[in-house]
């Protein structure tokens, strides 16, 4: 594997904060979104980049809606690692559980980033079942708290 360039794919349920996380890491990131009533949702992909200790990191954000499974499949090809963004204001959902199962059986290095920890209804313990066995930092993508540090630690642990 060429460790000077890493492709990291960001997974997670609809509205978990994947696009916000990529924007926190790279303010110049690109996003393909559609307006769904008042809120915007990713229909294609997010793309952001950063550099950590001379390693170029390419972040590809996937859409969270079930109907975009084919986009998740395409974006997953050739990934070096994956980050599952979990919305700690919500209960653990089937998509997040299924993605963790898929990543675990594929042997791909992955982490579960426990997002929205700034929110009064945040309860990271909801994700114990999928977060226990992997690196699972608490972050807030919207305030930026612990986002860069968590990504750096994930890269240091696996690459
Ligand atoms: N309080 C709080 N809100 C957040 C955080 N991260 C994201 N949000 C909010 O959650 C909503 C969804 O964020 P997105 O980043 O669009 O979520 P997504 O996972 O990319 O959504 P899809 O691409 O549609 O699946 C937005 O209103 C964000 O402002 C966070 O850390 N804390
Ligand atoms: Mg998105």
PDB file of C-alpha atoms and ligand atoms in Angstrom:
ATOM      1  CA  UNK A   1       0.000   0.000   0.000  1.00  0.00           C
ATOM      2  CA  UNK A   2       1.192   3.526  -0.824  1.00  0.00           C
ATOM      3  CA  UNK A   3       0.991   5.105   2.650  1.00  0.00           C
ATOM      4  CA  UNK A   4       1.773   8.604   1.405  1.00  0.00           C
ATOM      5  CA  UNK A   5      -1.823   8.854   0.151  1.00  0.00           C
ATOM      6  CA  UNK A   6      -4.800   7.468   2.007  1.00  0.00           C
ATOM      7  CA  UNK A   7      -8.376   7.141   0.825  1.00  0.00           C
ATOM      8  CA  UNK A   8     -10.692   7.300   3.827  1.00  0.00           C
ATOM      9  CA  UNK A   9     -14.421   6.856   3.272  1.00  0.00           C
ATOM     10  CA  UNK A  10     -16.920   8.441   5.676  1.00  0.00           C
ATOM     11  CA  UNK A  11     -20.037   6.365   6.320  1.00  0.00           C
ATOM     12  CA  UNK A  12     -23.038   6.840   8.580  1.00  0.00           C
ATOM     13  CA  UNK A  13     -26.781   7.208   8.733  1.00  0.00           C
ATOM     14  CA  UNK A  14     -28.754   9.999   7.114  1.00  0.00           C
ATOM     15  CA  UNK A  15     -28.130  13.287   8.964  1.00  0.00           C
ATOM     16  CA  UNK A  16     -25.356  11.870  11.191  1.00  0.00           C
ATOM     17  CA  UNK A  17     -22.998  14.741  10.345  1.00  0.00           C
ATOM     18  CA  UNK A  18     -20.705  13.215   7.678  1.00  0.00           C
ATOM     19  CA  UNK A  19     -20.639  16.315   5.459  1.00  0.00           C
ATOM     20  CA  UNK A  20     -20.193  18.596   8.474  1.00  0.00           C
ATOM     21  CA  UNK A  21     -17.266  16.463   9.653  1.00  0.00           C
ATOM     22  CA  UNK A  22     -15.527  16.731   6.266  1.00  0.00           C
ATOM     23  CA  UNK A  23     -16.155  20.498   6.248  1.00  0.00           C
ATOM     24  CA  UNK A  24     -14.600  20.759   9.740  1.00  0.00           C
ATOM     25  CA  UNK A  25     -11.464  19.010   8.489  1.00  0.00           C
ATOM     26  CA  UNK A  26     -11.326  20.854   5.152  1.00  0.00           C
ATOM     27  CA  UNK A  27     -13.197  24.170   4.893  1.00  0.00           C
ATOM     28  CA  UNK A  28     -12.610  24.070   1.123  1.00  0.00           C
ATOM     29  CA  UNK A  29     -14.192  20.629   0.699  1.00  0.00           C
ATOM     30  CA  UNK A  30     -16.725  19.966  -2.065  1.00  0.00           C
ATOM     31  CA  UNK A  31     -20.254  18.675  -1.571  1.00  0.00           C
ATOM     32  CA  UNK A  32     -22.959  17.515  -3.926  1.00  0.00           C
ATOM     33  CA  UNK A  33     -26.259  18.140  -2.197  1.00  0.00           C
ATOM     34  CA  UNK A  34     -29.958  18.402  -2.931  1.00  0.00           C
ATOM     35  CA  UNK A  35     -32.520  20.343  -0.975  1.00  0.00           C
ATOM     36  CA  UNK A  36     -34.996  18.078   0.722  1.00  0.00           C
ATOM     37  CA  UNK A  37     -37.668  20.573   1.926  1.00  0.00           C
ATOM     38  CA  UNK A  38     -35.680  22.896   4.210  1.00  0.00           C
ATOM     39  CA  UNK A  39     -32.697  20.653   4.866  1.00  0.00           C
ATOM     40  CA  UNK A  40     -29.936  19.633   2.514  1.00  0.00           C
ATOM     41  CA  UNK A  41     -28.780  16.069   2.027  1.00  0.00           C
ATOM     42  CA  UNK A  42     -25.862  14.481   0.228  1.00  0.00           C
ATOM     43  CA  UNK A  43     -26.941  12.809  -3.018  1.00  0.00           C
ATOM     44  CA  UNK A  44     -23.534  12.093  -4.512  1.00  0.00           C
ATOM     45  CA  UNK A  45     -20.434  12.599  -2.500  1.00  0.00           C
ATOM     46  CA  UNK A  46     -18.394  14.900  -0.343  1.00  0.00           C
ATOM     47  CA  UNK A  47     -14.716  15.335  -1.024  1.00  0.00           C
ATOM     48  CA  UNK A  48     -12.160  16.909   1.266  1.00  0.00           C
ATOM     49  CA  UNK A  49      -8.440  16.682   1.801  1.00  0.00           C
ATOM     50  CA  UNK A  50      -5.860  17.324   4.441  1.00  0.00           C
ATOM     51  CA  UNK A  51      -2.261  16.436   5.199  1.00  0.00           C
ATOM     52  CA  UNK A  52      -1.160  14.682   8.382  1.00  0.00           C
ATOM     53  CA  UNK A  53       2.596  14.245   8.891  1.00  0.00           C
ATOM     54  CA  UNK A  54       3.325  14.222   5.147  1.00  0.00           C
ATOM     55  CA  UNK A  55       0.505  11.784   4.459  1.00  0.00           C
ATOM     56  CA  UNK A  56      -2.097  13.113   2.060  1.00  0.00           C
ATOM     57  CA  UNK A  57      -5.549  12.189   3.311  1.00  0.00           C
ATOM     58  CA  UNK A  58      -8.473  12.106   0.881  1.00  0.00           C
ATOM     59  CA  UNK A  59     -11.878  12.018   2.560  1.00  0.00           C
ATOM     60  CA  UNK A  60     -14.871  10.755   0.575  1.00  0.00           C
ATOM     61  CA  UNK A  61     -18.252  11.289   2.230  1.00  0.00           C
ATOM     62  CA  UNK A  62     -21.092   8.957   1.298  1.00  0.00           C
ATOM     63  CA  UNK A  63     -24.833   9.696   1.252  1.00  0.00           C
ATOM     64  CA  UNK A  64     -26.707   8.341   4.262  1.00  0.00           C
ATOM     65  CA  UNK A  65     -30.054   7.628   2.670  1.00  0.00           C
ATOM     66  CA  UNK A  66     -30.833   3.930   2.058  1.00  0.00           C
ATOM     67  CA  UNK A  67     -31.607   4.439  -1.620  1.00  0.00           C
ATOM     68  CA  UNK A  68     -28.018   5.529  -2.323  1.00  0.00           C
ATOM     69  CA  UNK A  69     -26.452   2.196  -1.467  1.00  0.00           C
ATOM     70  CA  UNK A  70     -24.979   1.995  -4.979  1.00  0.00           C
ATOM     71  CA  UNK A  71     -23.108   5.295  -4.382  1.00  0.00           C
ATOM     72  CA  UNK A  72     -21.666   3.889  -1.130  1.00  0.00           C
ATOM     73  CA  UNK A  73     -20.513   0.786  -3.042  1.00  0.00           C
ATOM     74  CA  UNK A  74     -18.777   2.836  -5.735  1.00  0.00           C
ATOM     75  CA  UNK A  75     -17.074   5.187  -3.255  1.00  0.00           C
ATOM     76  CA  UNK A  76     -15.863   2.248  -1.137  1.00  0.00           C
ATOM     77  CA  UNK A  77     -13.730   0.782  -3.889  1.00  0.00           C
ATOM     78  CA  UNK A  78     -10.037   0.927  -3.050  1.00  0.00           C
ATOM     79  CA  UNK A  79     -10.511   2.554   0.343  1.00  0.00           C
ATOM     80  CA  UNK A  80      -7.649   2.298   2.836  1.00  0.00           C
ATOM     81  CA  UNK A  81      -9.775   3.061   5.880  1.00  0.00           C
ATOM     82  CA  UNK A  82     -13.250   4.092   6.946  1.00  0.00           C
ATOM     83  CA  UNK A  83     -14.840   6.325   9.549  1.00  0.00           C
ATOM     84  CA  UNK A  84     -18.412   5.670  10.638  1.00  0.00           C
ATOM     85  CA  UNK A  85     -20.031   8.874  11.912  1.00  0.00           C
ATOM     86  CA  UNK A  86     -22.656   8.141  14.577  1.00  0.00           C
ATOM     87  CA  UNK A  87     -25.346  10.611  15.658  1.00  0.00           C
ATOM     88  CA  UNK A  88     -25.297  10.283  19.447  1.00  0.00           C
ATOM     89  CA  UNK A  89     -28.613  12.138  19.738  1.00  0.00           C
ATOM     90  CA  UNK A  90     -30.284   9.151  18.041  1.00  0.00           C
ATOM     91  CA  UNK A  91     -30.478   5.461  18.830  1.00  0.00           C
ATOM     92  CA  UNK A  92     -28.203   3.036  16.964  1.00  0.00           C
ATOM     93  CA  UNK A  93     -29.860   2.392  13.577  1.00  0.00           C
ATOM     94  CA  UNK A  94     -29.818  -0.563  11.169  1.00  0.00           C
ATOM     95  CA  UNK A  95     -27.710   1.143   8.488  1.00  0.00           C
ATOM     96  CA  UNK A  96     -24.935   2.043  10.947  1.00  0.00           C
ATOM     97  CA  UNK A  97     -24.998  -1.476  12.385  1.00  0.00           C
ATOM     98  CA  UNK A  98     -24.889  -3.017   8.898  1.00  0.00           C
ATOM     99  CA  UNK A  99     -21.974  -0.779   7.768  1.00  0.00           C
ATOM    100  CA  UNK A 100     -19.938  -1.718  10.864  1.00  0.00           C
ATOM    101  CA  UNK A 101     -20.624  -5.404  10.221  1.00  0.00           C
ATOM    102  CA  UNK A 102     -19.489  -5.028   6.599  1.00  0.00           C
ATOM    103  CA  UNK A 103     -16.305  -3.143   7.595  1.00  0.00           C
ATOM    104  CA  UNK A 104     -15.475  -5.587  10.348  1.00  0.00           C
ATOM    105  CA  UNK A 105     -15.764  -8.628   8.073  1.00  0.00           C
ATOM    106  CA  UNK A 106     -13.797  -6.927   5.276  1.00  0.00           C
ATOM    107  CA  UNK A 107     -10.823  -6.301   7.573  1.00  0.00           C
ATOM    108  CA  UNK A 108     -10.715  -2.630   6.554  1.00  0.00           C
ATOM    109  CA  UNK A 109      -9.374  -0.421   9.384  1.00  0.00           C
ATOM    110  CA  UNK A 110     -12.240   1.658  10.727  1.00  0.00           C
ATOM    111  CA  UNK A 111     -13.336   3.835  13.613  1.00  0.00           C
ATOM    112  CA  UNK A 112     -16.692   5.004  14.950  1.00  0.00           C
ATOM    113  CA  UNK A 113     -16.721   8.769  15.523  1.00  0.00           C
ATOM    114  CA  UNK A 114     -19.359   9.594  18.140  1.00  0.00           C
ATOM    115  CA  UNK A 115     -20.700  12.865  16.784  1.00  0.00           C
ATOM    116  CA  UNK A 116     -22.942  15.673  18.105  1.00  0.00           C
ATOM    117  CA  UNK A 117     -21.412  15.441  21.583  1.00  0.00           C
ATOM    118  CA  UNK A 118     -22.081  19.173  22.004  1.00  0.00           C
ATOM    119  CA  UNK A 119     -25.836  18.487  21.874  1.00  0.00           C
ATOM    120  CA  UNK A 120     -27.828  18.319  25.148  1.00  0.00           C
ATOM    121  CA  UNK A 121     -29.456  15.055  23.991  1.00  0.00           C
ATOM    122  CA  UNK A 122     -26.151  13.399  23.118  1.00  0.00           C
ATOM    123  CA  UNK A 123     -25.691   9.968  24.683  1.00  0.00           C
ATOM    124  CA  UNK A 124     -22.586   8.205  23.269  1.00  0.00           C
ATOM    125  CA  UNK A 125     -23.408   5.075  25.298  1.00  0.00           C
ATOM    126  CA  UNK A 126     -26.145   4.278  22.760  1.00  0.00           C
ATOM    127  CA  UNK A 127     -23.386   3.099  20.414  1.00  0.00           C
ATOM    128  CA  UNK A 128     -21.633   0.764  22.846  1.00  0.00           C
ATOM    129  CA  UNK A 129     -22.504  -2.303  20.763  1.00  0.00           C
ATOM    130  CA  UNK A 130     -20.558  -1.089  17.725  1.00  0.00           C
ATOM    131  CA  UNK A 131     -18.046   1.275  19.345  1.00  0.00           C
ATOM    132  CA  UNK A 132     -16.578  -0.959  22.036  1.00  0.00           C
ATOM    133  CA  UNK A 133     -14.212  -2.916  19.841  1.00  0.00           C
ATOM    134  CA  UNK A 134     -12.806  -0.032  17.762  1.00  0.00           C
ATOM    135  CA  UNK A 135     -11.343   3.446  18.235  1.00  0.00           C
ATOM    136  CA  UNK A 136     -14.424   5.573  19.054  1.00  0.00           C
ATOM    137  CA  UNK A 137     -13.681   9.189  19.974  1.00  0.00           C
ATOM    138  CA  UNK A 138     -16.356  11.693  20.983  1.00  0.00           C
ATOM    139  CA  UNK A 139     -16.465  14.666  18.609  1.00  0.00           C
ATOM    140  CA  UNK A 140     -18.574  17.611  17.560  1.00  0.00           C
ATOM    141  CA  UNK A 141     -18.384  18.198  13.828  1.00  0.00           C
ATOM    142  CA  UNK A 142     -20.386  21.397  14.112  1.00  0.00           C
ATOM    143  CA  UNK A 143     -18.085  23.079  16.647  1.00  0.00           C
ATOM    144  CA  UNK A 144     -14.987  21.249  15.359  1.00  0.00           C
ATOM    145  CA  UNK A 145     -14.222  19.864  18.834  1.00  0.00           C
ATOM    146  CA  UNK A 146     -11.813  16.911  18.654  1.00  0.00           C
ATOM    147  CA  UNK A 147     -12.330  16.405  14.887  1.00  0.00           C
ATOM    148  CA  UNK A 148      -8.732  16.913  13.698  1.00  0.00           C
ATOM    149  CA  UNK A 149      -7.309  15.203  16.775  1.00  0.00           C
ATOM    150  CA  UNK A 150      -9.532  12.138  16.261  1.00  0.00           C
ATOM    151  CA  UNK A 151      -8.614  11.855  12.577  1.00  0.00           C
ATOM    152  CA  UNK A 152      -4.921  12.177  13.410  1.00  0.00           C
ATOM    153  CA  UNK A 153      -5.206   9.449  16.051  1.00  0.00           C
ATOM    154  CA  UNK A 154      -7.098   7.129  13.672  1.00  0.00           C
ATOM    155  CA  UNK A 155      -4.364   7.550  11.044  1.00  0.00           C
ATOM    156  CA  UNK A 156      -1.621   7.022  13.636  1.00  0.00           C
ATOM    157  CA  UNK A 157      -3.281   3.828  14.886  1.00  0.00           C
ATOM    158  CA  UNK A 158      -3.566   2.153  11.494  1.00  0.00           C
ATOM    159  CA  UNK A 159      -1.177   3.636   8.909  1.00  0.00           C
TER     160      UNK A 159
HETATM  161  N1  LIG B   1     -25.436  19.739  17.363  1.00  0.00           N
HETATM  162  C1  LIG B   1     -24.748  19.225  16.340  1.00  0.00           C
HETATM  163  N2  LIG B   1     -25.302  19.175  15.103  1.00  0.00           N
HETATM  164  C2  LIG B   1     -24.570  18.634  14.108  1.00  0.00           C
HETATM  165  C3  LIG B   1     -23.261  18.120  14.298  1.00  0.00           C
HETATM  166  N3  LIG B   1     -22.811  17.626  13.117  1.00  0.00           N
HETATM  167  C4  LIG B   1     -23.789  17.843  12.226  1.00  0.00           C
HETATM  168  N4  LIG B   1     -24.848  18.441  12.802  1.00  0.00           N
HETATM  169  C5  LIG B   1     -26.106  18.858  12.168  1.00  0.00           C
HETATM  170  O1  LIG B   1     -26.764  17.694  11.678  1.00  0.00           O
HETATM  171  C6  LIG B   1     -27.400  17.964  10.426  1.00  0.00           C
HETATM  172  C7  LIG B   1     -26.907  16.995   9.372  1.00  0.00           C
HETATM  173  O2  LIG B   1     -25.530  17.229   9.107  1.00  0.00           O
HETATM  174  P1  LIG B   1     -24.858  16.720   7.730  1.00  0.00           P
HETATM  175  O3  LIG B   1     -23.390  16.948   7.891  1.00  0.00           O
HETATM  176  O4  LIG B   1     -25.536  17.292   6.557  1.00  0.00           O
HETATM  177  O5  LIG B   1     -25.193  15.171   7.821  1.00  0.00           O
HETATM  178  P2  LIG B   1     -24.866  14.024   6.740  1.00  0.00           P
HETATM  179  O6  LIG B   1     -24.508  12.826   7.533  1.00  0.00           O
HETATM  180  O7  LIG B   1     -23.859  14.518   5.758  1.00  0.00           O
HETATM  181  O8  LIG B   1     -26.293  13.840   6.045  1.00  0.00           O
HETATM  182  P3  LIG B   1     -26.622  13.030   4.651  1.00  0.00           P
HETATM  183  O9  LIG B   1     -25.520  13.331   3.689  1.00  0.00           O
HETATM  184  O10 LIG B   1     -27.939  13.606   4.208  1.00  0.00           O
HETATM  185  O11 LIG B   1     -26.738  11.597   5.023  1.00  0.00           O
HETATM  186  C8  LIG B   1     -27.085  19.444  10.110  1.00  0.00           C
HETATM  187  O12 LIG B   1     -28.162  20.234  10.542  1.00  0.00           O
HETATM  188  C9  LIG B   1     -25.837  19.711  10.939  1.00  0.00           C
HETATM  189  O13 LIG B   1     -25.683  21.074  11.282  1.00  0.00           O
HETATM  190  C10 LIG B   1     -22.697  18.216  15.640  1.00  0.00           C
HETATM  191  O14 LIG B   1     -21.571  17.818  15.915  1.00  0.00           O
HETATM  192  N5  LIG B   1     -23.500  18.751  16.593  1.00  0.00           N
HETATM  193 MG1  LIG B   2     -23.971  14.579   3.739  1.00  0.00          MG
END
